[in-house]
Short mmCIF file of C-alpha atoms and ligand atoms in Angstrom, two decimals:
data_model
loop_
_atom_site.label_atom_id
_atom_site.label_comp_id
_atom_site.label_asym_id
_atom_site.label_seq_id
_atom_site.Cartn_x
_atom_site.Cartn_y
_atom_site.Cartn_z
CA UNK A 1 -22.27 -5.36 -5.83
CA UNK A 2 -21.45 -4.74 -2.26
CA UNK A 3 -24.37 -5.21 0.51
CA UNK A 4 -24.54 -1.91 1.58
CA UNK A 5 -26.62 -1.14 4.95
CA UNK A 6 -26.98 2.46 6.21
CA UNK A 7 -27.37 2.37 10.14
CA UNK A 8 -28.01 5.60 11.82
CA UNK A 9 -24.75 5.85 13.74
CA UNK A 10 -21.29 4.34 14.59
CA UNK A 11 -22.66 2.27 17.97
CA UNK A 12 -25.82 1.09 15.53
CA UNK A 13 -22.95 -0.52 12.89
CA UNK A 14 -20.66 -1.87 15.87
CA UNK A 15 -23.67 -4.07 17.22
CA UNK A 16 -24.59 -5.13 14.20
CA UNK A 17 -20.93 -6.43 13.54
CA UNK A 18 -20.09 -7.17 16.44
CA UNK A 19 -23.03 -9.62 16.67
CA UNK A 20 -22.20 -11.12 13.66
CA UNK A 21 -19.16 -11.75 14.27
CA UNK A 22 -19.87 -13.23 17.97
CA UNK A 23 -22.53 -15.94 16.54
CA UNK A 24 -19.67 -16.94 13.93
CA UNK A 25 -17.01 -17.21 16.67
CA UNK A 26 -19.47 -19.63 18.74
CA UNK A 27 -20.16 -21.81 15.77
CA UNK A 28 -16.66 -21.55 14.70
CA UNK A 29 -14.46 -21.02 17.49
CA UNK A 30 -11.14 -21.17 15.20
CA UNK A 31 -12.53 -18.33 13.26
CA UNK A 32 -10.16 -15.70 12.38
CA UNK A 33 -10.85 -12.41 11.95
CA UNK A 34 -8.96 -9.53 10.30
CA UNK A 35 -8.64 -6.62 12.38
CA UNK A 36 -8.23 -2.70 11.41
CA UNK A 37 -6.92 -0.15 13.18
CA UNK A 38 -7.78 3.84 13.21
CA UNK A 39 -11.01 5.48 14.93
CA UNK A 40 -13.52 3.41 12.44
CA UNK A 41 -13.47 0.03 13.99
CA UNK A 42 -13.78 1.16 17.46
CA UNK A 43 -17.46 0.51 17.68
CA UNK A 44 -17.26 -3.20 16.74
CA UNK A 45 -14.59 -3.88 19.46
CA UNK A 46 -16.50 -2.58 21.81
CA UNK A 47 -19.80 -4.27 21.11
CA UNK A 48 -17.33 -7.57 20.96
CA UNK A 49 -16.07 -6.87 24.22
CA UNK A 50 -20.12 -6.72 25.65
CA UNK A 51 -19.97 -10.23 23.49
CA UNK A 52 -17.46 -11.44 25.39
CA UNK A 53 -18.50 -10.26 28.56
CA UNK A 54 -21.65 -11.93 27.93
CA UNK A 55 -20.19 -15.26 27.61
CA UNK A 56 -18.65 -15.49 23.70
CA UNK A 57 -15.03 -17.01 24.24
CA UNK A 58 -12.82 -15.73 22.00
CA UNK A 59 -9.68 -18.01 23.30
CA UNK A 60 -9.83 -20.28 19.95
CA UNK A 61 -10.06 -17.03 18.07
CA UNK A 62 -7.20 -15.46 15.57
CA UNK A 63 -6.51 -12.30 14.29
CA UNK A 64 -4.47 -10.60 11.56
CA UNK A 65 -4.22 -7.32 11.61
CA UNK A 66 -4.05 -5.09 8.44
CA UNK A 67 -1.07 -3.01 8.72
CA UNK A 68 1.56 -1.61 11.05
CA UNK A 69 4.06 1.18 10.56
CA UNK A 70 7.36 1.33 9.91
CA UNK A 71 9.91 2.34 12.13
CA UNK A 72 8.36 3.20 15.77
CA UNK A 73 9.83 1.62 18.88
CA UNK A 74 8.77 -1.42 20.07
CA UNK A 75 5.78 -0.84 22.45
CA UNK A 76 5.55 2.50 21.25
CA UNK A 77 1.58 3.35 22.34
CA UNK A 78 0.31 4.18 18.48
CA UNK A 79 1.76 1.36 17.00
CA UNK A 80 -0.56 -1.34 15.75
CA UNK A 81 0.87 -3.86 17.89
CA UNK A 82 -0.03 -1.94 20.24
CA UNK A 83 -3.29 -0.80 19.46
CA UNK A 84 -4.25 -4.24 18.44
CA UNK A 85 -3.47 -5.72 22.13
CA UNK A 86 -5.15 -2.72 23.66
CA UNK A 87 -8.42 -2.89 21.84
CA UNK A 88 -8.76 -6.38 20.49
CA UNK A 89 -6.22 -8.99 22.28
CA UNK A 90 -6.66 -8.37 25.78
CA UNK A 91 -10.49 -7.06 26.16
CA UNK A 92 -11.36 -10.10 24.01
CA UNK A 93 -9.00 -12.96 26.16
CA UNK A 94 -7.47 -13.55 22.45
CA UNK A 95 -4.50 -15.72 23.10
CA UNK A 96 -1.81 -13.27 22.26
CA UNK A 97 0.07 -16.29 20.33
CA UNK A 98 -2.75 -15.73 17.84
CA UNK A 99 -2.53 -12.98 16.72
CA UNK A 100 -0.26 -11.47 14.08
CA UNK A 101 0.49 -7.79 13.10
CA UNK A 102 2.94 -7.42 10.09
CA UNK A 103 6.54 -6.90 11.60
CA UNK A 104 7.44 -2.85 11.25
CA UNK A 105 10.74 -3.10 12.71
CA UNK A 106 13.46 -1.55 10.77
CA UNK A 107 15.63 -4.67 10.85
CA UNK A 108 14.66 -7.37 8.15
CA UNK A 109 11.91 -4.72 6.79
CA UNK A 110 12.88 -5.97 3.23
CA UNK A 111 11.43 -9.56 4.16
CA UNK A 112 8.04 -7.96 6.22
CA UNK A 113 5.76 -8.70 3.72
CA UNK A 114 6.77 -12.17 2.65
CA UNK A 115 6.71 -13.38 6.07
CA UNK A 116 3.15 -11.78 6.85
CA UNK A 117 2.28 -13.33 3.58
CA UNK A 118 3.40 -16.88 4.31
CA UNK A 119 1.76 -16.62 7.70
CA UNK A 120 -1.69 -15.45 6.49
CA UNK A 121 -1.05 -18.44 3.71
CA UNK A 122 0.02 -21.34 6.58
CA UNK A 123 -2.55 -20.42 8.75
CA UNK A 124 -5.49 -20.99 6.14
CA UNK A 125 -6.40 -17.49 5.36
CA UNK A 126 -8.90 -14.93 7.33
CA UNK A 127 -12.55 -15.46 7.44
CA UNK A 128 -13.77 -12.14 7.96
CA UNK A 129 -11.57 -8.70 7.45
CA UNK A 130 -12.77 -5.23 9.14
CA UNK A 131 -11.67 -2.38 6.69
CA UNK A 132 -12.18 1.29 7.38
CA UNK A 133 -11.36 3.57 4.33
CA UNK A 134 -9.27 6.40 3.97
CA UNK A 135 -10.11 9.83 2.59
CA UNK A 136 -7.16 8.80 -0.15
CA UNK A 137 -9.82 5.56 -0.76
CA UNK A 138 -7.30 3.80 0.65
CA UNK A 139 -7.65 0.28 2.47
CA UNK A 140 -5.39 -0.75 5.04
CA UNK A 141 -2.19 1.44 3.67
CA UNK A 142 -2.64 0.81 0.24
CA UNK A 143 -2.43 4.45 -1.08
CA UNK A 144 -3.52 5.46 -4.43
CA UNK A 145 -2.15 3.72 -7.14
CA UNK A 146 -1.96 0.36 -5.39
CA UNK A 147 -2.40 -2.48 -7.78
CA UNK A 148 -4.97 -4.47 -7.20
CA UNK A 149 -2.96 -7.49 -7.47
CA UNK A 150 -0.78 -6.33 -4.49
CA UNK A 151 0.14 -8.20 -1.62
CA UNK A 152 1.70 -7.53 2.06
CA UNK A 153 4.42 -4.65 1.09
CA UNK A 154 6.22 -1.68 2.11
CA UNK A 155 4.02 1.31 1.42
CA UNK A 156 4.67 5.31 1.15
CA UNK A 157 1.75 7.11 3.02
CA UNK A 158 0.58 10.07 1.00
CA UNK A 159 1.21 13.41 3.15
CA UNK A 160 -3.23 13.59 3.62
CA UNK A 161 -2.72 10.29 5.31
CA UNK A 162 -0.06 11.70 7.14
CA UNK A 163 -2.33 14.25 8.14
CA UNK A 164 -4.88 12.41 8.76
CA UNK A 165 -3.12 10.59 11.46
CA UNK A 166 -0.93 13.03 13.01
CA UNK A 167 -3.92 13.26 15.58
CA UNK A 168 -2.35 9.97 17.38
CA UNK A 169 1.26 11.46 17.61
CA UNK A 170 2.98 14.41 19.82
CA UNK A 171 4.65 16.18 16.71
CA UNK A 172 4.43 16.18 13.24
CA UNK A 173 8.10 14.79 12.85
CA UNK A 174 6.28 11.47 14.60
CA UNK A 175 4.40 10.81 12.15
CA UNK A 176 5.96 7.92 10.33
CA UNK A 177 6.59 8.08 6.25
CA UNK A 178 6.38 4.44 5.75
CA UNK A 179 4.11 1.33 6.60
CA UNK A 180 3.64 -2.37 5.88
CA UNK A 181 0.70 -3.25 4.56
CA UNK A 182 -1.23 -6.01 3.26
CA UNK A 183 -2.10 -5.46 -0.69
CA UNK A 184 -5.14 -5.20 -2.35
CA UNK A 185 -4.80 -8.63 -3.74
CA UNK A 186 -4.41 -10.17 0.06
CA UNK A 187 -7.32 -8.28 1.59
CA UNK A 188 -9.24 -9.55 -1.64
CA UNK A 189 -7.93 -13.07 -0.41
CA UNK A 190 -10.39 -13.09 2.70
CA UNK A 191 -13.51 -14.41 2.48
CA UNK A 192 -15.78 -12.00 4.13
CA UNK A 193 -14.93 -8.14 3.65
CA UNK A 194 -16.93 -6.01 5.99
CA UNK A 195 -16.16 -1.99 5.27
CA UNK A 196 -17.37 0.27 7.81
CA UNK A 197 -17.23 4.09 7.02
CA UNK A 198 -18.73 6.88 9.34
CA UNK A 199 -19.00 10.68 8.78
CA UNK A 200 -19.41 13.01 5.79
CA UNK A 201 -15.58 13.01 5.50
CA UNK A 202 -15.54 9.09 4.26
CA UNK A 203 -19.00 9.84 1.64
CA UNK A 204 -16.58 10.98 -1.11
CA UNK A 205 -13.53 7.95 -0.89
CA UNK A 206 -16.92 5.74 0.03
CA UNK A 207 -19.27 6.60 -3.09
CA UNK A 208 -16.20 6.20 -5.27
CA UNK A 209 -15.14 2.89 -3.59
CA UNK A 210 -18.64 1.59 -3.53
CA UNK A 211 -20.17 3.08 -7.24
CA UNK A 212 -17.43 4.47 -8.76
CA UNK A 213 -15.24 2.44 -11.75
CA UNK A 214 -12.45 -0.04 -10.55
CA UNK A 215 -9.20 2.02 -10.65
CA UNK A 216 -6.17 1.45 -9.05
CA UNK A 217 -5.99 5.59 -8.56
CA UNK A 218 -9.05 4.35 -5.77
CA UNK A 219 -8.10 1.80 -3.73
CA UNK A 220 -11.11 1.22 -2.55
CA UNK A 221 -12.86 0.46 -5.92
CA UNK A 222 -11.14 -2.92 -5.19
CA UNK A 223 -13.76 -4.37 -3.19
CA UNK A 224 -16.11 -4.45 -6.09
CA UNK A 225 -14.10 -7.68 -7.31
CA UNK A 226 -14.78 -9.57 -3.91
CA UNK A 227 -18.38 -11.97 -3.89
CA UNK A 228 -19.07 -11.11 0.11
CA UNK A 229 -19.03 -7.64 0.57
CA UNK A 230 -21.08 -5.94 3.51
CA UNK A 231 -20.60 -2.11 3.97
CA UNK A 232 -22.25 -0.43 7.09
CA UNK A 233 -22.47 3.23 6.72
CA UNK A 234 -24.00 5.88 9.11
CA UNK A 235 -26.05 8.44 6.77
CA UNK A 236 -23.26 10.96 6.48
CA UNK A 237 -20.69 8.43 5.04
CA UNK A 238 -23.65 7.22 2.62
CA UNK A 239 -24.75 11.20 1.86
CA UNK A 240 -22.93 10.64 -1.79
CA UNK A 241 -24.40 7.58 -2.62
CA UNK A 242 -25.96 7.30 -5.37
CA UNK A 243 -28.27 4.03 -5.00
CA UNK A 244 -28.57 4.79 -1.27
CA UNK A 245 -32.94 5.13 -1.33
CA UNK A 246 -32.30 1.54 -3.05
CA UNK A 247 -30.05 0.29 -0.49
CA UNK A 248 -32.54 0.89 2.40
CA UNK A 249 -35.16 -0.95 0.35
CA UNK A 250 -33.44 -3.76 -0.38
CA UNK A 251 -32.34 -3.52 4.14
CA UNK A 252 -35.70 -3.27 4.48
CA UNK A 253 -36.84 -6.15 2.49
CA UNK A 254 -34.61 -8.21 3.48
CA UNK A 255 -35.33 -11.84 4.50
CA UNK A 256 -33.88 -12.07 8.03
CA UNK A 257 -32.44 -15.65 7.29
CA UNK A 258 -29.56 -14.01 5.34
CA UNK A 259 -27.70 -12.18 8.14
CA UNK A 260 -24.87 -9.91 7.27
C1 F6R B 1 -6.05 0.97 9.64
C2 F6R B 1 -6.13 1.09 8.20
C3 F6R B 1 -6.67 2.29 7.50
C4 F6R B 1 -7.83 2.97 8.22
C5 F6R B 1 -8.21 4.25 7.50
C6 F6R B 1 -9.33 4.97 8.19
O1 F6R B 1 -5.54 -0.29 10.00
O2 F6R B 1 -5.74 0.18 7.55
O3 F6R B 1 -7.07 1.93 6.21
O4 F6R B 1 -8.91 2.09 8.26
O5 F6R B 1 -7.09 5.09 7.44
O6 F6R B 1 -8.87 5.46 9.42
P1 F6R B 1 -9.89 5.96 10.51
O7 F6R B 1 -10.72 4.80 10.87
O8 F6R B 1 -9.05 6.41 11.67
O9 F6R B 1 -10.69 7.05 9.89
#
């Protein structure tokens, strides 16, 4: 089962990850870390940007991000390209030759995923992946229904997704239809998965990822397959879960050698 640890609000999780992650970047200052996009992972870049501030060089340090979507202009500003060098690349002096977003552009879309795939593979994998979770249960793009065997693909996004993230984009009609995303199977791939979820709107997809039975109809259920698993939850995100009075035992009883 997944570590889960209930904080009491988004800043609480981001220091706690972001310090993590910090004291693994100075011992291993090739570390590579999967990045998300969306509102959720906010926190953690910004307690990684006090990091670096404070002395942690990220220089040495990759990053693959999860997704991108289909079709936008280059540079638009809400593409994850984008996003990705405005939060991540250039607060944290990441070398911008290190760090990879999955190629959304319409020309050679067919061949996206394989590429992403066979960089992710040449490059030795990611060490530690951010995930938010959507209220589909879905992680990174993959939308209900995703096989858990999937890797880096062309996805549909379901029209709540689409809703979800019209709040980036002028008009509706912006809203891209399609994205590339890495599978199920590829996320599982990475050897530390770290799933953040904030707000009562993430307790349902969250409780169902977290306790619920593996099915591919919740994408999120997929992250019960994976041996590291840390979840940091502020109490609304955790309000549906089940074994949460368990949870902050075992937090509390926890012997501080262990980390996250
Ligand atoms: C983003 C991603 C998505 C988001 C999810 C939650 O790269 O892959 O799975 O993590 O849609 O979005 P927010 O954080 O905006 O609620």
């Amino acid at each position: 089962m997944a570590e889960v640890i209930v904080v009491d609000t988004p800043e609480a999780a981001g220091l706690l990850v972001g310090a993590h992650i910090a004291r693994e970047v100075r011992a291993h200052p090739r570390f590579t870390l999967g990045v998300a996009t969306g509102s959720t992972p906010l926190p953690v870049y910004q307690a990684l940007r006090a990091e670096a501030a404070a002395g942690t060089d990220f220089t040495a340090t990759s990053a693959f991000a999860l997704d991108e979507y289909v079709g936008l202009p280059p540079g638009h500003p809400e593409s994850y390209r984008a996003v990705v060098d405005r939060e991540v690349t250039v607060p944290l002096g990441l070398d911008p030759a290190r760090v990879h977003v999955p190629d959304g552009g319409i020309d050679g879309i067919e061949t996206a995923g394989e590429r992403y795939e066979t960089a992710i593979a040449a490059h030795g994998g990611v060490d530690l992946q951010l995930l938010g979770i959507g209220r589909t249960g879905h992680l990174g793009f993959n939308e209900p229904g995703s096989s858990f065997g999937s890797r880096t693909r062309v996805k549909t996004l379901t029209e709540r997704t689409r809703v979800d993230n019209a709040r980036f984009f002028d008009s509706w009609e912006d809203v891209p239809i399609h994205c590339v995303t890495q599978g199920l199977g590829t996320i599982l791939d990475a050897r530390h998965l770290v799933l953040l979820a904030f707000g009562e709107s993430k307790a349902e997809a969250l409780a169902a990822a977290v306790e619920g039975p593996l099915s591919a109809s919740m994408p999120g259920s997929a992250i019960q397959l994976h041996p590291r698993v840390t979840v940091v939850v502020d109490p609304g995100a955790a309000s549906l879960l089940r074994f949460r009075d368990y949870y902050r035992w075992a937090q509390d009883h926890k012997p501080a050698w262990q980390g996250i």
